[in-house]
């Protein structure tokens, strides 16, 4: 699954509306820059234009909170585990190796768990 597909599924799971295809120049939106959001009320309505929890800590945390995703880092195995373990949800378990960048792996694990929900 591509990063763009992960972002789209995560946005869908969180109920975030986005413009699927274009940026300001009319070219296809690259996953590295995120998805263009149609509307968003947090944290600064009208000021944020992109959604990319793969690169933005704030987007990743808001996504985790919105979807009740728990996550933990395991230094002994060099992996981050993110998943949903609430009583009313199917459990999702997304282990992601962090290869020296624990923050990036945590964001990716959160997005993978959200994509499983979406």
PDB file of C-alpha atoms in Angstrom:
ATOM      1  CA  UNK A   1       0.000   0.000   0.000  1.00  0.00           C
ATOM      2  CA  UNK A   2       1.365   3.425  -0.911  1.00  0.00           C
ATOM      3  CA  UNK A   3       1.703   6.328   1.528  1.00  0.00           C
ATOM      4  CA  UNK A   4      -1.030   8.189  -0.349  1.00  0.00           C
ATOM      5  CA  UNK A   5      -3.408   5.237   0.062  1.00  0.00           C
ATOM      6  CA  UNK A   6      -2.538   5.033   3.771  1.00  0.00           C
ATOM      7  CA  UNK A   7      -3.291   8.747   4.195  1.00  0.00           C
ATOM      8  CA  UNK A   8      -6.586   8.478   2.327  1.00  0.00           C
ATOM      9  CA  UNK A   9      -7.754   5.498   4.415  1.00  0.00           C
ATOM     10  CA  UNK A  10      -6.669   7.205   7.646  1.00  0.00           C
ATOM     11  CA  UNK A  11      -8.529  10.390   6.692  1.00  0.00           C
ATOM     12  CA  UNK A  12     -11.621   8.361   5.816  1.00  0.00           C
ATOM     13  CA  UNK A  13     -11.508   6.563   9.180  1.00  0.00           C
ATOM     14  CA  UNK A  14     -11.272   9.903  11.004  1.00  0.00           C
ATOM     15  CA  UNK A  15     -14.056  11.492   8.963  1.00  0.00           C
ATOM     16  CA  UNK A  16     -11.728  14.055   7.377  1.00  0.00           C
ATOM     17  CA  UNK A  17     -12.842  15.282   3.962  1.00  0.00           C
ATOM     18  CA  UNK A  18     -10.074  15.875   1.447  1.00  0.00           C
ATOM     19  CA  UNK A  19      -9.607  16.749  -2.204  1.00  0.00           C
ATOM     20  CA  UNK A  20      -8.427  13.450  -3.670  1.00  0.00           C
ATOM     21  CA  UNK A  21      -6.505  14.500  -6.745  1.00  0.00           C
ATOM     22  CA  UNK A  22      -5.159  18.005  -7.112  1.00  0.00           C
ATOM     23  CA  UNK A  23      -2.982  20.659  -5.567  1.00  0.00           C
ATOM     24  CA  UNK A  24      -2.858  24.336  -6.514  1.00  0.00           C
ATOM     25  CA  UNK A  25      -1.094  23.671  -9.842  1.00  0.00           C
ATOM     26  CA  UNK A  26      -3.567  20.977 -10.890  1.00  0.00           C
ATOM     27  CA  UNK A  27      -1.038  18.152 -10.625  1.00  0.00           C
ATOM     28  CA  UNK A  28      -1.687  15.022  -8.639  1.00  0.00           C
ATOM     29  CA  UNK A  29      -1.114  15.481  -4.906  1.00  0.00           C
ATOM     30  CA  UNK A  30       2.045  13.731  -3.747  1.00  0.00           C
ATOM     31  CA  UNK A  31       1.801  11.810  -0.442  1.00  0.00           C
ATOM     32  CA  UNK A  32       4.964  13.544   0.811  1.00  0.00           C
ATOM     33  CA  UNK A  33       2.995  16.784   1.048  1.00  0.00           C
ATOM     34  CA  UNK A  34      -0.179  15.222   2.397  1.00  0.00           C
ATOM     35  CA  UNK A  35      -3.810  15.544   1.446  1.00  0.00           C
ATOM     36  CA  UNK A  36      -5.609  18.821   0.814  1.00  0.00           C
ATOM     37  CA  UNK A  37      -8.269  19.135   3.494  1.00  0.00           C
ATOM     38  CA  UNK A  38     -11.658  20.555   2.532  1.00  0.00           C
ATOM     39  CA  UNK A  39     -12.453  21.817   6.043  1.00  0.00           C
ATOM     40  CA  UNK A  40     -10.954  21.290   9.452  1.00  0.00           C
ATOM     41  CA  UNK A  41     -11.827  22.919  12.751  1.00  0.00           C
ATOM     42  CA  UNK A  42      -8.672  22.128  14.675  1.00  0.00           C
ATOM     43  CA  UNK A  43      -6.330  23.674  15.600  1.00  0.00           C
ATOM     44  CA  UNK A  44      -6.639  26.757  13.351  1.00  0.00           C
ATOM     45  CA  UNK A  45      -9.681  26.716  11.126  1.00  0.00           C
ATOM     46  CA  UNK A  46      -8.934  28.150   7.712  1.00  0.00           C
ATOM     47  CA  UNK A  47      -5.161  28.171   8.201  1.00  0.00           C
ATOM     48  CA  UNK A  48      -4.257  24.492   7.828  1.00  0.00           C
ATOM     49  CA  UNK A  49      -4.483  23.142   4.331  1.00  0.00           C
ATOM     50  CA  UNK A  50      -2.697  19.793   4.439  1.00  0.00           C
ATOM     51  CA  UNK A  51      -3.195  16.589   6.409  1.00  0.00           C
ATOM     52  CA  UNK A  52      -0.131  14.366   6.711  1.00  0.00           C
ATOM     53  CA  UNK A  53       0.191  12.387   9.934  1.00  0.00           C
ATOM     54  CA  UNK A  54       3.141  10.532   8.369  1.00  0.00           C
ATOM     55  CA  UNK A  55       5.271  13.682   8.716  1.00  0.00           C
ATOM     56  CA  UNK A  56       3.367  15.904  11.178  1.00  0.00           C
ATOM     57  CA  UNK A  57       3.365  14.988  14.881  1.00  0.00           C
ATOM     58  CA  UNK A  58       0.249  17.080  15.554  1.00  0.00           C
ATOM     59  CA  UNK A  59      -1.764  15.423  12.785  1.00  0.00           C
ATOM     60  CA  UNK A  60      -0.668  11.990  14.017  1.00  0.00           C
ATOM     61  CA  UNK A  61      -1.630  12.719  17.630  1.00  0.00           C
ATOM     62  CA  UNK A  62      -5.014  14.208  16.642  1.00  0.00           C
ATOM     63  CA  UNK A  63      -5.641  11.117  14.483  1.00  0.00           C
ATOM     64  CA  UNK A  64      -4.743   8.786  17.363  1.00  0.00           C
ATOM     65  CA  UNK A  65      -7.005  10.651  19.789  1.00  0.00           C
ATOM     66  CA  UNK A  66      -9.935  10.826  17.360  1.00  0.00           C
ATOM     67  CA  UNK A  67      -9.786   7.070  16.676  1.00  0.00           C
ATOM     68  CA  UNK A  68      -8.819   5.899  20.197  1.00  0.00           C
ATOM     69  CA  UNK A  69      -5.505   4.511  18.966  1.00  0.00           C
ATOM     70  CA  UNK A  70      -3.048   3.506  21.674  1.00  0.00           C
ATOM     71  CA  UNK A  71       0.646   3.250  20.901  1.00  0.00           C
ATOM     72  CA  UNK A  72       3.824   2.189  22.679  1.00  0.00           C
ATOM     73  CA  UNK A  73       7.536   2.028  21.843  1.00  0.00           C
ATOM     74  CA  UNK A  74       9.520  -1.090  22.645  1.00  0.00           C
ATOM     75  CA  UNK A  75      13.263  -0.384  22.822  1.00  0.00           C
ATOM     76  CA  UNK A  76      14.208  -4.036  23.215  1.00  0.00           C
ATOM     77  CA  UNK A  77      12.740  -4.921  19.806  1.00  0.00           C
ATOM     78  CA  UNK A  78      13.300  -1.492  18.166  1.00  0.00           C
ATOM     79  CA  UNK A  79       9.619  -1.365  17.172  1.00  0.00           C
ATOM     80  CA  UNK A  80       6.595   0.831  17.764  1.00  0.00           C
ATOM     81  CA  UNK A  81       3.230  -0.811  18.272  1.00  0.00           C
ATOM     82  CA  UNK A  82       0.067   1.149  17.568  1.00  0.00           C
ATOM     83  CA  UNK A  83      -3.422  -0.205  17.689  1.00  0.00           C
ATOM     84  CA  UNK A  84      -6.979   0.121  18.871  1.00  0.00           C
ATOM     85  CA  UNK A  85      -7.889  -1.936  21.871  1.00  0.00           C
ATOM     86  CA  UNK A  86     -11.226  -0.590  23.038  1.00  0.00           C
ATOM     87  CA  UNK A  87     -14.150  -2.814  24.010  1.00  0.00           C
ATOM     88  CA  UNK A  88     -16.327  -1.693  21.106  1.00  0.00           C
ATOM     89  CA  UNK A  89     -13.613  -1.908  18.421  1.00  0.00           C
ATOM     90  CA  UNK A  90     -11.944  -4.754  16.623  1.00  0.00           C
ATOM     91  CA  UNK A  91      -8.323  -4.884  17.795  1.00  0.00           C
ATOM     92  CA  UNK A  92      -5.781  -3.632  15.247  1.00  0.00           C
ATOM     93  CA  UNK A  93      -2.111  -4.271  15.848  1.00  0.00           C
ATOM     94  CA  UNK A  94       0.457  -2.434  13.684  1.00  0.00           C
ATOM     95  CA  UNK A  95       4.072  -3.107  14.623  1.00  0.00           C
ATOM     96  CA  UNK A  96       6.498  -0.768  12.843  1.00  0.00           C
ATOM     97  CA  UNK A  97      10.318  -0.949  13.104  1.00  0.00           C
ATOM     98  CA  UNK A  98      11.878   2.421  13.867  1.00  0.00           C
ATOM     99  CA  UNK A  99      15.377   2.019  12.482  1.00  0.00           C
ATOM    100  CA  UNK A 100      16.766   5.041  14.336  1.00  0.00           C
ATOM    101  CA  UNK A 101      13.739   7.341  14.023  1.00  0.00           C
ATOM    102  CA  UNK A 102      11.262   6.539  16.763  1.00  0.00           C
ATOM    103  CA  UNK A 103       9.024   9.544  16.005  1.00  0.00           C
ATOM    104  CA  UNK A 104       8.612   8.644  12.321  1.00  0.00           C
ATOM    105  CA  UNK A 105       7.869   5.029  13.205  1.00  0.00           C
ATOM    106  CA  UNK A 106       5.276   6.125  15.773  1.00  0.00           C
ATOM    107  CA  UNK A 107       3.527   8.342  13.214  1.00  0.00           C
ATOM    108  CA  UNK A 108       3.570   5.520  10.638  1.00  0.00           C
ATOM    109  CA  UNK A 109       2.212   2.992  13.152  1.00  0.00           C
ATOM    110  CA  UNK A 110      -0.654   5.369  14.021  1.00  0.00           C
ATOM    111  CA  UNK A 111      -1.460   5.909  10.337  1.00  0.00           C
ATOM    112  CA  UNK A 112      -1.335   2.174   9.641  1.00  0.00           C
ATOM    113  CA  UNK A 113      -3.748   1.497  12.524  1.00  0.00           C
ATOM    114  CA  UNK A 114      -6.073   4.248  11.250  1.00  0.00           C
ATOM    115  CA  UNK A 115      -5.899   2.832   7.715  1.00  0.00           C
ATOM    116  CA  UNK A 116      -6.921  -0.583   9.076  1.00  0.00           C
ATOM    117  CA  UNK A 117      -9.982   1.066  10.619  1.00  0.00           C
ATOM    118  CA  UNK A 118     -10.719   3.001   7.409  1.00  0.00           C
TER     119      UNK A 118
END
